[in-house]
Amino acid sequence: MTSRVIQCQRSSDGSTIKLLVELQGGQQVESVIMAYDTTVAPPAIPAPAAGGLQRGHQRATLCVSSQVGCAMGCTFCATGSMGLKANLSCGEILEQLIHASSLAKVRNIVFMGMGEPLANYSAVRDAVLALTDPELWGLARRHVTISTVGVLPRIRQLHQDMPGVSLALSLHAPSQELRCSLVPSAATWQLGPLMEAVRGYEEASGMRVFIEYVLLAGVNDEIVIRAVPPS
C-alpha cells in the first residue's frame, strides 16, 4: 500500500464515514463511504469498535477521488479553489476502495470526489476495468458511476472504453452564459454539443444519464422556482 488513512470522521447516525487519505508523496485526498439505502441500526446497537458502519449498513457506496485538487474551477466547490495539484494513479484510486473495504461492504463506486475523472482518463479507465474485472473486484459496471462537468471528447469515448458504466453530468445551470459563470470549463465545451454527446451516450449505452444540479439561492434557482407550481 502506498497510501494510508490519517483521519476518519463518522456521522452521528452511522450512515457516513469520511476518510482522509495521505498519498505516498504527502498529498491528501478524501473518500466518503455512504449507506443511505439500507436500514439504519437502532440506537441501542453500538457502533463497531473499528469505526465501521452500524449494523444494517453493510452495503455501501464509496465516493472516490481521481485527482488532488481540480482544474475545472467550479465556483461553488472547495476542491476547485485548490487548482490541480496531481493526477492519481490507477493504484491510488483502487487503494481508496481497499481502505474503505475494511469498514464496509462496498457495492457501488462513484467518481464524485476530488477532481474531474475524465481529465485523468487513463488512470480512471484502468481503475474501472480493475473494479469490474470478475477476477479482481467483480463489481457490476452499472454499479460504477463517473461524474463529469462535461469533458466532451471523453464522453464520446467513454462507452467504447467502459461500456455499461453509469454517467452523471454536473450541469448546474440551464444556459451557457450562467453555466460559464459557475463552471469556467464550460467555456471550452458548449452546452449544445455537450447535451448532444449526453444523448448519444444514452442511445449507445441504453442507460439514463444522471443530471446533477446544485441549487444556489438567487443564482441558478429561478428556472426551478418557475417550474414548481405555488402551493
XYZ file of C-alpha atoms in Angstrom:
231
model
C 0.000 0.000 0.000
C 1.347 3.415 -0.948
C -1.318 5.386 0.951
C -2.715 5.457 4.470
C -5.822 6.746 6.233
C -4.829 9.596 8.548
C -8.310 10.693 9.622
C -11.713 9.020 9.858
C -14.873 11.017 10.592
C -18.130 9.197 11.226
C -21.623 10.709 11.146
C -23.788 10.531 14.263
C -26.278 8.130 12.650
C -23.540 5.823 11.411
C -24.509 6.138 7.746
C -21.473 8.055 6.505
C -17.721 7.836 7.033
C -15.272 10.352 5.557
C -11.704 9.159 5.117
C -8.734 11.478 4.704
C -6.122 9.529 2.764
C -2.468 10.533 2.607
C -0.653 9.548 -0.578
C 2.960 8.456 -0.831
C 4.116 11.981 -1.674
C 2.317 13.501 1.315
C -0.643 14.938 -0.629
C -4.130 14.203 0.640
C -7.468 13.210 -0.880
C -10.859 12.364 0.576
C -13.052 9.293 0.178
C -16.585 9.004 1.557
C -18.453 5.828 2.465
C -22.230 6.318 2.251
C -25.003 3.918 3.229
C -28.292 5.766 2.819
C -30.191 2.963 1.134
C -30.174 0.368 3.913
C -31.887 0.140 7.275
C -30.382 2.422 9.906
C -29.412 0.487 13.012
C -31.467 1.086 16.170
C -29.812 3.428 18.675
C -29.333 0.518 21.092
C -26.828 -1.122 18.737
C -23.372 0.367 19.333
C -21.006 1.301 16.535
C -18.322 -1.290 15.730
C -15.095 -0.818 17.623
C -13.194 -0.381 14.369
C -15.333 2.628 13.471
C -17.201 0.947 10.638
C -20.800 1.454 9.571
C -23.509 0.456 12.031
C -25.267 -2.868 11.606
C -27.769 -2.587 8.776
C -25.292 -0.560 6.697
C -23.194 -3.475 5.452
C -23.654 -2.499 1.793
C -22.392 0.930 0.907
C -21.456 3.348 -1.850
C -17.906 4.686 -1.951
C -17.208 8.145 -3.369
C -13.613 8.208 -4.635
C -11.249 10.987 -5.705
C -9.418 10.899 -9.032
C -7.150 13.947 -8.634
C -5.503 16.047 -5.950
C -7.312 19.340 -6.464
C -9.078 20.133 -9.731
C -8.532 22.381 -12.731
C -12.223 22.870 -13.534
C -12.573 25.772 -11.063
C -16.278 25.382 -10.224
C -17.095 28.428 -8.097
C -19.188 26.532 -5.522
C -16.649 23.729 -4.983
C -13.850 23.864 -2.396
C -11.692 21.493 -4.442
C -11.980 23.791 -7.452
C -10.344 26.609 -5.498
C -7.220 24.460 -4.999
C -6.304 24.186 -8.647
C -4.913 20.923 -9.992
C -2.059 19.518 -7.895
C -1.696 15.995 -9.279
C -3.434 13.135 -11.047
C -3.974 9.987 -9.021
C -2.598 6.746 -10.405
C -4.834 3.748 -11.007
C -3.360 2.167 -7.876
C -4.061 5.228 -5.732
C -7.686 5.194 -6.863
C -8.049 1.486 -6.084
C -6.391 1.852 -2.683
C -9.292 4.075 -1.623
C -11.540 1.037 -2.049
C -9.124 -1.164 -0.116
C -9.180 1.285 2.798
C -12.988 1.545 2.699
C -13.484 -2.216 2.464
C -12.112 -2.629 5.978
C -15.085 -0.586 7.230
C -17.972 -1.553 4.946
C -19.075 -3.857 2.162
C -18.813 -1.534 -0.839
C -21.333 -2.315 -3.571
C -21.206 0.905 -5.610
C -18.379 3.221 -6.667
C -18.982 6.839 -7.668
C -16.216 9.015 -9.084
C -17.578 12.156 -7.433
C -14.778 13.022 -5.030
C -11.892 15.411 -5.623
C -11.002 16.043 -9.261
C -12.522 15.684 -12.721
C -12.424 11.961 -13.575
C -12.429 12.454 -17.337
C -9.413 14.779 -17.062
C -7.463 11.825 -15.638
C -8.909 9.466 -18.180
C -6.346 6.676 -18.486
C -5.999 6.110 -14.727
C -9.774 6.215 -14.207
C -10.326 3.848 -17.145
C -7.767 1.367 -15.788
C -9.304 1.596 -12.302
C -12.815 0.969 -13.662
C -11.606 -2.035 -15.655
C -9.983 -3.441 -12.500
C -13.069 -2.753 -10.388
C -15.307 -4.583 -12.853
C -12.917 -7.455 -13.622
C -14.507 -10.714 -12.359
C -11.040 -11.927 -11.374
C -10.446 -8.840 -9.202
C -13.273 -6.864 -7.514
C -16.028 -8.066 -9.806
C -18.360 -5.071 -9.447
C -21.147 -4.811 -11.995
C -20.410 -1.947 -14.390
C -23.801 -0.384 -13.720
C -22.643 -0.015 -10.100
C -19.812 2.300 -11.178
C -20.720 5.941 -11.883
C -18.455 8.592 -13.382
C -19.432 12.201 -12.697
C -18.126 14.886 -15.050
C -18.578 18.604 -15.692
C -18.538 17.658 -19.366
C -15.190 16.769 -20.942
C -16.755 16.374 -24.357
C -14.182 14.201 -26.206
C -14.027 11.754 -23.318
C -17.810 11.417 -23.042
C -17.796 10.339 -26.672
C -15.051 7.812 -25.907
C -16.472 6.526 -22.634
C -18.952 3.974 -23.959
C -16.332 2.436 -26.242
C -13.743 2.032 -23.476
C -16.016 1.333 -20.481
C -19.378 0.062 -21.771
C -22.091 -0.255 -19.166
C -20.653 2.324 -16.766
C -23.132 4.909 -15.466
C -22.557 8.574 -16.341
C -23.550 11.674 -14.360
C -23.331 15.217 -15.747
C -22.698 18.139 -13.390
C -24.943 20.651 -15.150
C -25.748 23.309 -12.507
C -27.217 25.863 -14.953
C -29.871 25.964 -17.702
C -27.966 28.321 -20.034
C -24.468 28.554 -21.474
C -23.848 32.033 -20.043
C -24.819 31.140 -16.484
C -23.016 27.817 -16.661
C -19.784 29.543 -17.693
C -20.007 31.777 -14.630
C -20.394 28.764 -12.318
C -18.317 26.200 -14.202
C -15.469 28.015 -16.020
C -14.565 24.928 -18.056
C -17.979 25.233 -19.740
C -16.430 27.887 -21.980
C -14.450 25.101 -23.661
C -17.323 22.640 -24.057
C -20.510 24.383 -25.141
C -23.843 23.297 -23.697
C -25.441 22.373 -27.041
C -22.771 19.891 -28.204
C -22.431 18.632 -24.644
C -26.109 17.691 -24.410
C -25.857 16.060 -27.840
C -22.991 13.925 -26.502
C -25.083 13.026 -23.453
C -27.982 11.941 -25.649
C -25.519 9.976 -27.781
C -24.236 8.195 -24.685
C -27.786 7.311 -23.660
C -28.551 5.920 -27.116
C -25.318 3.929 -27.322
C -25.487 2.534 -23.795
C -29.238 2.224 -23.314
C -28.758 3.894 -19.918
C -30.063 7.159 -18.492
C -27.506 9.858 -17.705
C -27.910 11.402 -14.242
C -28.105 15.204 -14.171
C -26.538 16.874 -11.120
C -27.699 20.388 -10.247
C -26.554 22.251 -7.135
C -29.210 24.848 -6.250
C -27.699 28.223 -5.337
C -30.222 30.708 -3.943
C -30.656 33.700 -6.218
C -28.137 32.347 -8.717
C -29.411 29.306 -10.602
C -32.743 28.543 -8.938
C -35.048 30.866 -10.890
C -35.907 28.338 -13.586
C -36.615 25.734 -10.901
C -38.839 28.148 -8.966
C -40.827 28.910 -12.131
C -41.273 25.189 -12.777
C -42.740 24.462 -9.328
C -46.430 25.457 -9.032
C -47.389 27.575 -5.996
C -48.726 25.629 -3.017
